[in-house]
């Protein structure tokens, strides 16, 4: 009788141990899957942010090029105006505007 009870208790303890191991393995598998998903999402997000940085840099380069082109254009216009005044021997009216009252 005592042996039967010990054997029955041993079976139950073994079953609980197997259930625990099975449950742990299942939870660890879920955890691993979640970690893999998080790593994938992190990599995607990092790539997305790097692309945004590259787009910002490219946009800034385009804006710099536009500003440089406008500066060159204004400088050419200024040179043309100065050449006209030099060819006529005139002094620009605005040159003495600071002295007029």
Coordinates of C-alpha atoms in Angstrom, one line a residue, residues 17-33:
X17 CA 8.1 18.0 -14.1
X18 CA 7.3 17.1 -17.7
X19 CA 4.5 19.6 -17.9
X20 CA 6.9 22.3 -16.5
X21 CA 9.6 21.5 -19.0
X22 CA 7.1 21.4 -21.9
X23 CA 5.6 24.8 -20.8
X24 CA 9.1 26.3 -20.4
X25 CA 10.1 25.2 -23.9
X26 CA 6.9 26.6 -25.3
X27 CA 7.4 30.0 -23.6
X28 CA 11.1 30.1 -24.6
X29 CA 10.1 29.4 -28.2
X30 CA 7.6 32.3 -28.0
X31 CA 10.2 34.6 -26.5
X32 CA 12.7 33.7 -29.3
X33 CA 10.1 34.4 -31.9

